[in-house]
Amino acid sequence: MHSVPELASTARRMVVETSAKTGSPHLSSSLSCVDILASLKFHGASSDIDRREIYLSKGHAALGLYAVLVTAGQIPPSALDDYCEDGSIYEGHVNSKIHGIPLSTGSLGHALPFAVGRAIGESVGSLELIHWVVLSDGELDEGSNWEGLLIASHNRLSKLNIIVDRNGLQSLASTEETSALEPLGAKLEAFGWKVIHSPGHNHAALGEAIASAEKFAGPCAIIAETTKGYGVKDVENNPVLFHYKPATSQHVRDISNSGFEGR
Amino acid sequence: MRKHLIDKLLARAEVDQKVFLLIGDLGYSVVEKFRDKFPERFLNLGVSEQAGIGIAAGLAATHLPVYYSIGNFPSFRCLEQIRNDVAHEQNPVMIVSLGAGFSYGTAGYSHHAIEDAGAVASIFGMRVATPSCIHELDQILEGHWQTPAPVYLRLGSAETCDSCLTQVPASLGHQARGAKSKSDTLSDKLLLVTHGEIGKEARVAISDSGANVTHVSLSEFNSFDTPTLNFISSHQRVITVEEHAAEFGFGARIRSRLANVNFESFEIIGVPMLDFHIGGRREFHLERSELDRVSLSDRLRQANARPLK
């Protein structure tokens, strides 16, 4: 039985190797959220994990999700060989044709409202799913997210939570230089959400935050403080560059030599 | 037509627990009875069309969502949500827009739904329909309950069927409703195909013109069955009329589907590009667009008078 950090580390390595092999972009965005996704997929009892419906709203980090799903045994390892290949369902942005993925994403600001609809529909039924939407901080520029936040809190949706991958960066500059989000926690609270701050690469803390949110009788937002490109020093130092550029063979060597926790 | 729609939704909701009505803070004086009867299957999502369509798409996993709004709000404001979350994923959401064409004439350009159908129909997997009367609406609703699929439904103001065309030629597809005019036999020469409530103006125009014409009302905007297309193809001259931009509308779509048919003439009558900073009632805008009964009558008279080749 592997620990969550071990599993996340395996997924992170898959991300770097696949990015280098396929020349695919969005490396730093994928590395930013691997620990979040791994925590959702691996933290807690299997009965808790099985109830989690995960939406990756930041669909450009698809490789991060696919790597975690491979690690979880939900999709075959060959998925990463097929990543971005002709005729493959493992597209560069998240595809709902993949087992266990409820919504195709890629255009930002779509998954939260969709999950709100799922949660509303199930609130009058007997299903016990808990809907988890992983958003980038940059995509909080989208008004549809704030519409969804308002509606979710107004309807006191207790089976809906979000995790904001708060790496502080957008595609060209920081979120604060682009369209300032801070004070983000206060804004989310003002929209009626319970807010939990968590380090975004600490699995114990993330797991605790997830468990706490799932017990709360209302929508909960975890703001996960992350590092874009986490786990590969060169990428961490050039996160904007590696928003678009793929990993190199040197990055593969770097990640292979790192420990379970990255650094 | 909105009252009829809500009555039908109420009736369906009685027997189908999945029917769920979402509104975008519109529908005053008609949606309340649904809200009061089925409060657990009704939500006013507020003025939030983008989230509203996304929510409807998510809700479709467990329910049959109907998202109700007016004018251009449930189309242009949320076109990408319709494309990605509804059509691409084939979530069976019924999007209802009240106010097709110039129904909200005096409200101004923001409320003229004259390009919405073309925009939504440009999305793969989206069916668009504009019933001309409550009977066509019933037909669409029944089809949707039997085979739920993404559909964008444009409604006018008719709460009756005074424009209904009930004599359906045997050769006509089930989608269309047709009638002969003037002569006892259906004209195989001149065919008038109307879309939506403009069919009412067309009926009067036929009468005024004295033209020998077969008139068909077709509520489908972009999804035509083969018998209907074959029926249209069997005519030498065709005129289509719609209260929508002609350039990328219903008539243009039919013509495109029948590109290989050698019609003697195929006229597409719809809304031209005008300066819509000028306001007025629906009748004013129809006249300005040459879609009023007098203009249509002239077009029919001209078409009928031309000698056949």
Coordinates of C-alpha atoms in Angstrom, one line a residue:
Chain A
M1 CA 0.0 0.0 0.0
H2 CA 1.6 3.2 -1.1
S3 CA 1.2 6.5 0.7
V4 CA -0.4 9.5 -0.8
P5 CA 2.9 11.3 -1.3
E6 CA 4.3 8.2 -3.0
L7 CA 1.4 8.0 -5.4
A8 CA 1.5 11.7 -6.1
S9 CA 5.2 11.5 -6.8
T10 CA 4.6 8.7 -9.2
A11 CA 1.9 10.8 -11.0
R12 CA 4.2 13.8 -11.1
R13 CA 6.9 11.7 -12.7
M14 CA 4.4 10.5 -15.3
V15 CA 3.5 14.1 -16.1
V16 CA 7.1 15.1 -16.8
E17 CA 7.9 12.0 -18.8
T18 CA 4.8 12.3 -20.9
S19 CA 5.2 16.0 -21.5
A20 CA 8.8 15.4 -22.6
K21 CA 7.8 12.5 -24.8
T22 CA 4.9 14.1 -26.5
G23 CA 6.1 17.7 -26.5
S24 CA 2.8 18.8 -24.9
P25 CA 2.3 22.1 -23.2
H26 CA 0.8 23.1 -19.8
L27 CA 3.5 21.3 -17.9
S28 CA 3.6 23.8 -15.1
S29 CA -0.2 23.9 -14.7
S30 CA -0.3 20.1 -14.4
L31 CA 2.4 19.9 -11.9
S32 CA 0.7 22.6 -9.9
C33 CA -2.4 20.5 -9.2
V34 CA -1.1 16.9 -9.1
D35 CA -1.0 16.9 -5.3
I36 CA -4.5 18.3 -5.1
L37 CA -5.9 15.6 -7.4
A38 CA -3.9 12.9 -5.7
S39 CA -5.3 13.9 -2.3
L40 CA -8.8 13.7 -3.7
K41 CA -8.2 10.3 -5.3
F42 CA -6.2 8.7 -2.5
H43 CA -6.9 10.4 0.9
G44 CA -9.3 8.8 3.2
A45 CA -11.3 5.5 3.3
S46 CA -12.2 3.9 0.0
S47 CA -15.8 4.6 0.8
D48 CA -15.1 8.3 1.0
I49 CA -12.9 8.3 -2.1
D50 CA -15.6 6.4 -4.1
R51 CA -18.1 9.1 -3.4
R52 CA -16.0 11.9 -4.8
E53 CA -16.9 13.1 -8.3
I54 CA -13.9 15.2 -9.5
Y55 CA -14.2 17.9 -12.1
L56 CA -11.0 19.4 -13.4
S57 CA -12.2 22.9 -14.4
K58 CA -8.7 23.9 -15.4
G59 CA -8.9 21.4 -18.3
H60 CA -5.5 22.4 -19.7
A61 CA -4.0 20.5 -16.8
A62 CA -5.4 17.3 -18.3
L63 CA -2.1 15.5 -18.1
G64 CA -2.0 15.9 -14.4
L65 CA -5.4 14.4 -14.1
Y66 CA -4.7 11.5 -16.4
A67 CA -1.5 10.7 -14.5
V68 CA -3.3 10.6 -11.2
L69 CA -6.1 8.4 -12.8
V70 CA -3.4 6.0 -14.1
T71 CA -1.8 5.9 -10.7
A72 CA -5.2 5.1 -9.2
G73 CA -5.8 2.3 -11.7
Q74 CA -8.9 4.1 -13.1
I75 CA -7.5 4.3 -16.6
P76 CA -4.7 2.1 -18.2
P77 CA -1.0 3.2 -18.2
S78 CA -1.3 3.1 -22.0
A79 CA -3.4 6.2 -21.7
L80 CA -0.3 8.2 -21.3
D81 CA 1.2 6.6 -24.4
D82 CA -1.9 7.7 -26.3
Y83 CA -1.8 11.2 -24.9
C84 CA -2.4 13.8 -27.6
E85 CA -2.1 11.0 -30.3
D86 CA -4.3 10.9 -33.4
G87 CA -7.5 9.0 -32.6
S88 CA -7.0 9.1 -28.9
I89 CA -9.6 10.0 -26.3
Y90 CA -6.7 11.3 -24.1
E91 CA -6.8 14.8 -25.5
G92 CA -4.8 17.8 -24.4
H93 CA -7.8 19.0 -22.5
V94 CA -10.1 16.9 -20.3
N95 CA -12.4 14.6 -22.2
S96 CA -15.6 13.1 -20.7
K97 CA -15.3 10.0 -22.8
I98 CA -12.6 8.9 -20.3
H99 CA -13.9 6.6 -17.6
G100 CA -14.8 8.6 -14.5
I101 CA -14.6 12.0 -16.0
P102 CA -18.0 13.7 -15.7
L103 CA -17.4 16.7 -18.0
S104 CA -15.1 17.7 -20.9
T105 CA -13.4 20.9 -20.0
G106 CA -10.9 23.2 -21.6
S107 CA -12.8 26.5 -21.8
L108 CA -12.5 27.9 -18.4
G109 CA -15.5 28.6 -16.1
H110 CA -17.6 25.7 -17.0
A111 CA -17.2 22.9 -14.5
L112 CA -18.4 24.7 -11.4
P113 CA -21.9 25.6 -12.7
F114 CA -22.1 22.1 -14.2
A115 CA -21.3 20.5 -10.8
V116 CA -23.8 22.9 -9.1
G117 CA -26.4 21.3 -11.4
R118 CA -25.3 17.8 -10.5
A119 CA -25.5 18.7 -6.8
I120 CA -28.9 20.3 -7.1
G121 CA -30.3 17.2 -9.0
E122 CA -28.9 14.8 -6.4
S123 CA -30.1 16.9 -3.4
V124 CA -33.6 15.7 -4.0
G125 CA -32.5 12.1 -4.6
S126 CA -30.7 9.4 -2.7
L127 CA -27.3 9.6 -4.4
E128 CA -24.5 10.4 -2.0
L129 CA -21.8 11.8 -4.3
I130 CA -19.7 14.7 -3.2
H131 CA -18.8 16.9 -6.1
W132 CA -15.3 18.4 -6.1
V133 CA -14.3 21.0 -8.6
V134 CA -10.7 21.9 -9.0
L135 CA -10.3 25.4 -10.4
S136 CA -7.3 27.4 -11.3
D137 CA -7.0 30.8 -9.7
G138 CA -6.7 32.5 -13.0
E139 CA -10.0 31.2 -14.2
L140 CA -11.7 33.0 -11.3
D141 CA -11.6 35.9 -13.8
E142 CA -14.6 34.2 -15.4
G143 CA -18.0 35.6 -14.3
S144 CA -19.7 32.2 -14.7
N145 CA -17.7 30.9 -11.7
W146 CA -19.0 33.7 -9.5
E147 CA -22.5 33.0 -10.7
G148 CA -22.0 29.4 -9.7
L149 CA -20.6 30.4 -6.4
L150 CA -23.6 32.6 -5.6
I151 CA -26.1 30.0 -6.6
A152 CA -24.4 27.2 -4.7
S153 CA -24.3 29.1 -1.5
H154 CA -27.8 30.4 -1.9
N155 CA -29.0 26.8 -2.2
R156 CA -26.8 25.6 0.6
L157 CA -25.3 22.8 -1.4
S158 CA -23.6 20.6 1.1
K159 CA -22.3 18.1 -1.4
L160 CA -20.4 20.5 -3.5
N161 CA -16.9 21.8 -2.7
I162 CA -14.1 23.5 -4.7
I163 CA -10.4 23.6 -4.5
V164 CA -8.6 26.6 -5.9
D165 CA -5.2 25.8 -7.2
R166 CA -3.7 29.1 -5.9
N167 CA -0.4 29.2 -7.7
G168 CA -0.7 32.9 -8.2
L169 CA 0.1 32.8 -11.9
Q170 CA -1.8 33.2 -15.1
S171 CA -0.5 32.6 -18.6
L172 CA 1.5 35.9 -18.9
A173 CA 1.9 37.2 -15.4
S174 CA 0.7 36.9 -11.8
T175 CA -3.0 36.9 -10.9
E176 CA -2.4 40.1 -9.0
E177 CA -0.9 41.9 -12.0
T178 CA -3.5 40.6 -14.3
S179 CA -6.8 41.1 -12.5
A180 CA -6.2 41.0 -8.7
L181 CA -8.0 38.3 -6.8
E182 CA -6.9 39.1 -3.3
P183 CA -8.4 39.0 -0.7
L184 CA -9.6 35.8 -2.3
G185 CA -10.7 34.1 0.9
A186 CA -12.7 37.1 2.0
K187 CA -14.4 37.3 -1.4
L188 CA -15.4 33.6 -1.3
E189 CA -16.6 34.0 2.3
A190 CA -18.6 37.0 1.2
F191 CA -20.2 34.8 -1.4
G192 CA -21.4 32.5 1.4
W193 CA -18.7 29.8 1.2
K194 CA -16.8 28.3 4.1
V195 CA -13.1 28.9 3.3
I196 CA -10.2 26.6 4.3
H197 CA -6.6 27.6 3.6
S198 CA -4.2 24.8 3.0
P199 CA -0.7 24.3 1.7
G200 CA -1.2 22.8 -1.7
H201 CA 1.6 20.3 -1.8
N202 CA 1.2 18.9 1.8
H203 CA -0.9 15.8 1.5
A204 CA -1.7 15.6 5.2
A205 CA -2.9 19.1 5.3
L206 CA -4.8 18.7 2.0
G207 CA -6.4 15.5 3.3
E208 CA -7.5 17.2 6.5
A209 CA -9.0 20.1 4.6
I210 CA -10.9 17.7 2.3
A211 CA -12.2 15.7 5.2
S212 CA -13.3 18.9 7.0
A213 CA -15.1 20.2 3.9
E214 CA -16.9 17.0 3.4
K215 CA -18.3 17.2 6.9
F216 CA -19.5 20.8 6.5
A217 CA -23.1 21.4 5.9
G218 CA -22.7 23.8 3.0
P219 CA -20.4 24.5 0.1
C220 CA -16.7 24.8 1.1
A221 CA -13.8 26.3 -0.7
I222 CA -10.2 25.1 -0.1
I223 CA -7.6 27.6 -1.2
A224 CA -4.6 25.5 -1.8
E225 CA -1.4 27.5 -1.9
T226 CA 0.6 25.8 -4.7
T227 CA 3.7 26.3 -6.8
K228 CA 3.3 26.3 -10.5
G229 CA 5.6 23.6 -11.9
Y230 CA 6.0 22.1 -8.5
G231 CA 8.6 19.3 -8.3
V232 CA 10.9 20.4 -11.1
K233 CA 13.2 23.3 -10.1
D234 CA 13.8 24.6 -13.6
V235 CA 10.0 24.7 -14.3
E236 CA 9.3 26.3 -10.9
N237 CA 11.7 29.0 -11.8
N238 CA 10.1 29.5 -15.2
P239 CA 6.5 28.7 -14.6
V240 CA 5.1 31.1 -17.3
L241 CA 7.5 29.7 -19.9
F242 CA 6.4 26.1 -19.1
H243 CA 2.8 27.0 -19.3
Y244 CA 3.4 26.6 -23.0
K245 CA 6.6 24.6 -23.3
P246 CA 6.9 20.9 -22.7
A247 CA 9.3 19.2 -20.4
T248 CA 12.9 18.3 -21.5
S249 CA 14.9 15.2 -21.0
Q250 CA 16.8 17.1 -18.3
H251 CA 13.5 17.6 -16.4
V252 CA 12.9 13.8 -16.7
R253 CA 16.2 13.2 -15.1
D254 CA 15.6 15.8 -12.4
I255 CA 12.2 14.3 -11.4
S256 CA 13.6 10.8 -11.5
N257 CA 16.3 11.8 -9.0
S258 CA 13.9 13.5 -6.6
G259 CA 12.3 12.0 -3.5
F260 CA 8.7 11.1 -2.9
E261 CA 7.8 14.6 -1.8
G262 CA 9.5 16.2 -4.8
R263 CA 11.7 18.5 -2.7
Chain B
M1 CA -47.3 30.5 -26.1
R2 CA -45.7 30.6 -22.7
K3 CA -48.9 29.9 -20.8
H4 CA -49.5 26.8 -22.9
L5 CA -45.9 25.7 -22.3
I6 CA -46.1 26.0 -18.6
D7 CA -49.5 24.1 -18.6
K8 CA -47.9 21.4 -20.6
L9 CA -44.9 21.3 -18.3
L10 CA -47.2 21.0 -15.3
A11 CA -49.1 18.2 -16.8
R12 CA -45.9 16.4 -17.7
A13 CA -44.4 17.0 -14.3
E14 CA -47.4 15.2 -12.7
V15 CA -46.4 12.0 -14.4
D16 CA -42.7 12.4 -14.7
Q17 CA -40.7 13.2 -11.6
K18 CA -37.7 14.2 -13.7
V19 CA -39.2 17.4 -15.1
F20 CA -37.4 20.3 -13.5
L21 CA -38.0 24.0 -14.4
L22 CA -35.1 26.4 -14.1
I23 CA -35.6 30.1 -14.8
G24 CA -33.3 33.0 -15.4
D25 CA -35.4 35.5 -13.3
L26 CA -38.0 35.7 -16.0
G27 CA -41.5 34.3 -16.5
Y28 CA -43.5 36.5 -14.2
S29 CA -47.2 35.6 -14.1
V30 CA -46.7 32.2 -15.8
V31 CA -44.1 30.2 -13.9
E32 CA -45.6 30.7 -10.5
K33 CA -48.0 27.9 -10.7
F34 CA -45.3 25.4 -11.6
R35 CA -43.2 26.8 -8.6
D36 CA -46.1 26.4 -6.3
K37 CA -47.1 22.9 -7.4
F38 CA -43.5 21.5 -7.6
P39 CA -41.3 23.7 -5.5
E40 CA -38.7 20.9 -5.2
R41 CA -38.4 20.9 -9.0
F42 CA -38.2 24.6 -9.6
L43 CA -35.4 27.1 -9.2
N44 CA -35.0 30.7 -10.1
L45 CA -31.3 30.9 -10.7
G46 CA -31.3 34.7 -11.0
V47 CA -29.8 36.7 -13.8
S48 CA -27.1 34.2 -14.6
E49 CA -27.5 32.6 -18.0
Q50 CA -23.9 31.3 -18.3
A51 CA -24.1 29.4 -15.0
G52 CA -27.8 28.7 -15.7
I53 CA -27.1 26.6 -18.8
G54 CA -24.1 24.9 -17.1
I55 CA -26.4 24.0 -14.2
A56 CA -29.1 22.7 -16.5
A57 CA -26.5 20.5 -18.2
G58 CA -25.4 19.1 -14.9
L59 CA -28.9 18.7 -13.7
A60 CA -29.6 16.6 -16.8
A61 CA -27.7 13.7 -15.2
T62 CA -30.7 13.1 -12.9
H63 CA -33.6 15.2 -14.4
L64 CA -35.2 16.6 -17.5
P65 CA -34.3 20.3 -17.2
V66 CA -36.1 23.0 -18.9
Y67 CA -34.3 26.4 -18.8
Y68 CA -36.7 29.3 -19.4
S69 CA -35.7 32.8 -20.4
I70 CA -36.5 35.3 -23.1
G71 CA -35.0 36.9 -26.2
N72 CA -31.3 36.6 -26.8
F73 CA -30.4 35.9 -23.1
P74 CA -30.4 32.0 -23.3
S75 CA -28.5 32.0 -26.5
F76 CA -25.9 34.6 -27.1
R77 CA -25.0 35.2 -23.5
C78 CA -24.3 31.6 -22.9
L79 CA -23.5 30.2 -26.4
E80 CA -20.3 28.4 -25.2
Q81 CA -22.2 26.7 -22.4
I82 CA -24.7 25.5 -24.9
R83 CA -21.9 24.3 -27.2
N84 CA -19.7 22.6 -24.6
D85 CA -21.9 21.6 -21.8
V86 CA -25.2 20.8 -23.5
A87 CA -24.6 19.9 -27.2
H88 CA -21.1 18.4 -27.0
E89 CA -22.0 16.2 -24.1
Q90 CA -25.5 15.6 -25.4
N91 CA -27.2 16.6 -22.2
P92 CA -30.9 16.6 -22.8
V93 CA -31.6 20.2 -21.8
M94 CA -34.6 22.1 -23.3
I95 CA -33.7 25.7 -23.6
V96 CA -36.7 27.9 -24.0
S97 CA -36.6 31.5 -25.3
L98 CA -39.8 33.4 -25.3
G99 CA -40.0 36.3 -27.8
A100 CA -39.0 34.8 -31.2
G101 CA -38.3 37.4 -33.9
F102 CA -39.8 40.8 -33.1
S103 CA -42.2 39.6 -30.4
Y104 CA -40.7 42.1 -28.0
G105 CA -40.7 44.8 -30.8
T106 CA -40.9 47.9 -28.7
A107 CA -38.3 46.7 -26.2
G108 CA -35.6 47.4 -28.7
Y109 CA -32.7 45.7 -30.4
S110 CA -31.4 43.9 -27.2
H111 CA -34.7 41.9 -27.3
H112 CA -35.0 41.2 -31.0
A113 CA -34.4 37.5 -31.3
I114 CA -33.6 37.6 -35.0
E115 CA -30.2 35.9 -35.1
D116 CA -30.4 33.6 -32.1
A117 CA -31.6 30.5 -34.0
G118 CA -28.8 30.7 -36.6
A119 CA -26.3 31.1 -33.8
V120 CA -27.5 28.1 -31.8
A121 CA -28.1 26.0 -34.9
S122 CA -24.5 26.5 -35.9
I123 CA -23.6 24.3 -33.0
F124 CA -23.3 20.6 -33.9
G125 CA -25.8 18.5 -32.0
M126 CA -28.3 21.4 -31.2
R127 CA -31.8 21.1 -32.6
V128 CA -33.6 24.4 -32.9
A129 CA -37.3 24.8 -33.3
T130 CA -39.9 27.6 -33.6
P131 CA -43.5 26.4 -33.4
S132 CA -46.1 28.5 -35.2
C133 CA -48.9 27.5 -32.9
I134 CA -49.6 25.5 -29.7
H135 CA -50.2 22.3 -31.7
E136 CA -46.7 22.5 -33.1
L137 CA -45.4 23.2 -29.6
D138 CA -47.2 20.1 -28.4
Q139 CA -45.6 18.0 -31.1
I140 CA -42.2 19.2 -30.1
L141 CA -42.8 18.6 -26.4
E142 CA -44.1 15.1 -26.9
G143 CA -41.1 14.3 -29.0
H144 CA -38.8 15.6 -26.4
W145 CA -40.4 13.6 -23.6
Q146 CA -40.1 10.5 -25.7
T147 CA -36.6 11.1 -26.8
P148 CA -34.9 13.7 -24.7
A149 CA -32.1 15.5 -26.5
P150 CA -30.6 19.0 -26.6
V151 CA -33.1 21.5 -28.0
Y152 CA -33.4 25.2 -28.3
L153 CA -37.1 26.2 -28.5
R154 CA -38.2 29.7 -29.6
L155 CA -41.6 30.8 -28.7
G156 CA -43.8 33.5 -30.0
S157 CA -46.9 35.0 -28.4
A158 CA -49.7 32.8 -29.8
E159 CA -51.7 31.0 -27.1
T160 CA -54.1 29.5 -29.7
C161 CA -53.9 27.7 -33.0
D162 CA -55.5 30.2 -35.2
S163 CA -52.6 29.9 -37.6
C164 CA -52.5 26.1 -37.4
L165 CA -52.3 24.3 -40.7
T166 CA -54.1 21.0 -40.2
Q167 CA -54.4 19.4 -43.6
V168 CA -51.2 17.5 -43.8
P169 CA -50.4 16.1 -47.2
A170 CA -49.7 12.4 -47.1
S171 CA -46.3 12.9 -48.7
L172 CA -45.2 15.4 -46.1
G173 CA -42.8 14.5 -43.3
H174 CA -44.2 14.3 -39.8
Q175 CA -42.3 17.4 -38.8
A176 CA -44.3 19.7 -41.0
R177 CA -47.9 20.8 -41.1
G178 CA -49.3 21.8 -44.4
A179 CA -52.4 23.0 -46.2
K180 CA -53.5 23.7 -49.7
S181 CA -54.7 27.1 -50.7
K182 CA -57.2 28.3 -53.3
S183 CA -57.3 25.2 -55.6
D184 CA -58.6 21.8 -54.6
T185 CA -55.4 20.1 -55.5
L186 CA -52.1 20.8 -53.9
S187 CA -50.0 23.0 -56.1
D188 CA -46.9 21.3 -57.2
K189 CA -45.7 24.5 -58.7
L190 CA -45.4 27.0 -55.9
L191 CA -44.6 26.1 -52.3
L192 CA -44.5 28.4 -49.4
V193 CA -42.6 27.2 -46.4
T194 CA -43.0 29.2 -43.2
H195 CA -41.2 29.0 -39.9
G196 CA -42.8 30.1 -36.7
E197 CA -45.6 32.6 -36.1
I198 CA -44.9 34.5 -39.3
G199 CA -47.0 31.7 -40.9
K200 CA -50.1 33.6 -39.7
E201 CA -49.1 36.6 -41.8
A202 CA -48.4 34.3 -44.7
R203 CA -51.8 32.7 -44.6
V204 CA -53.4 36.1 -44.9
A205 CA -51.0 37.0 -47.7
I206 CA -52.0 33.9 -49.6
S207 CA -55.6 34.8 -49.3
D208 CA -55.0 38.4 -50.3
S209 CA -52.8 37.5 -53.3
G210 CA -55.2 34.8 -54.6
A211 CA -52.1 32.8 -55.5
N212 CA -52.3 29.1 -56.1
V213 CA -49.8 27.9 -53.6
T214 CA -49.2 25.1 -51.1
H215 CA -48.4 26.4 -47.7
V216 CA -46.3 24.3 -45.3
S217 CA -45.4 25.3 -41.7
L218 CA -42.2 23.7 -40.5
S219 CA -41.2 24.3 -36.9
E220 CA -37.8 22.7 -37.3
F221 CA -35.0 25.2 -38.0
N222 CA -32.1 22.9 -38.8
S223 CA -33.3 19.3 -38.6
F224 CA -35.3 18.2 -41.6
D225 CA -36.6 14.7 -42.2
T226 CA -36.3 13.1 -45.6
P227 CA -40.0 13.1 -46.4
T228 CA -40.2 16.8 -45.8
L229 CA -37.1 17.5 -47.9
N230 CA -38.5 15.3 -50.7
F231 CA -41.8 17.1 -50.5
I232 CA -40.1 20.5 -50.9
S233 CA -38.0 19.1 -53.7
S234 CA -41.1 18.1 -55.6
H235 CA -42.0 21.7 -56.2
Q236 CA -40.7 23.9 -59.0
R237 CA -40.8 27.2 -57.1
V238 CA -40.2 27.5 -53.4
I239 CA -40.5 30.5 -51.1
T240 CA -39.4 30.3 -47.5
V241 CA -40.4 32.9 -44.9
E242 CA -39.0 33.4 -41.4
E243 CA -38.9 36.1 -38.8
H244 CA -35.1 35.7 -38.5
A245 CA -32.1 36.9 -40.3
A246 CA -32.4 35.5 -43.8
E247 CA -28.7 35.2 -44.5
F248 CA -28.1 32.4 -42.0
G249 CA -31.6 31.3 -41.2
F250 CA -34.1 28.6 -41.9
G251 CA -34.5 29.1 -45.6
A252 CA -30.8 29.2 -46.2
R253 CA -30.5 25.9 -44.4
I254 CA -33.2 24.2 -46.5
R255 CA -31.6 25.5 -49.6
S256 CA -28.2 24.2 -48.5
R257 CA -29.7 20.8 -47.8
L258 CA -31.3 20.8 -51.3
A259 CA -28.3 22.3 -53.1
N260 CA -28.5 19.6 -55.7
V261 CA -32.1 20.2 -56.6
N262 CA -32.7 22.2 -59.7
F263 CA -35.5 24.5 -58.6
E264 CA -36.9 27.0 -61.1
S265 CA -36.7 29.5 -58.2
F266 CA -35.9 29.4 -54.5
E267 CA -36.7 32.7 -52.7
I268 CA -35.6 33.2 -49.1
I269 CA -37.6 35.9 -47.3
G270 CA -36.4 36.9 -43.9
V271 CA -35.1 39.8 -41.9
P272 CA -32.5 41.9 -43.7
M273 CA -29.7 43.8 -42.0
L274 CA -31.2 47.2 -41.1
D275 CA -30.4 49.9 -38.6
F276 CA -32.2 48.5 -35.5
H277 CA -31.7 51.6 -33.5
I278 CA -35.1 52.5 -34.8
G279 CA -37.9 51.1 -32.5
G280 CA -41.5 50.1 -32.9
R281 CA -44.1 47.3 -32.5
R282 CA -43.7 43.9 -34.1
E283 CA -45.9 45.0 -36.9
F284 CA -43.6 48.0 -37.6
H285 CA -40.6 45.8 -37.8
L286 CA -42.3 43.3 -40.0
E287 CA -43.3 46.0 -42.4
R288 CA -39.8 47.4 -42.3
S289 CA -38.4 44.0 -43.1
E290 CA -41.0 43.4 -45.8
L291 CA -42.4 40.5 -43.8
D292 CA -45.8 42.0 -43.3
R293 CA -48.8 40.5 -45.0
V294 CA -48.9 43.2 -47.8
S295 CA -45.3 42.7 -48.7
L296 CA -45.7 38.9 -48.6
S297 CA -48.8 39.1 -50.7
D298 CA -46.9 41.0 -53.4
R299 CA -44.1 38.5 -53.4
L300 CA -46.6 35.6 -53.8
R301 CA -48.5 37.4 -56.5
Q302 CA -45.3 38.0 -58.4
A303 CA -44.2 34.4 -58.0
N304 CA -47.5 33.1 -59.1
A305 CA -47.7 35.4 -62.1
R306 CA -44.4 34.3 -63.6
P307 CA -44.9 31.9 -66.4
L308 CA -43.5 28.4 -65.8
K309 CA -40.6 27.3 -67.8

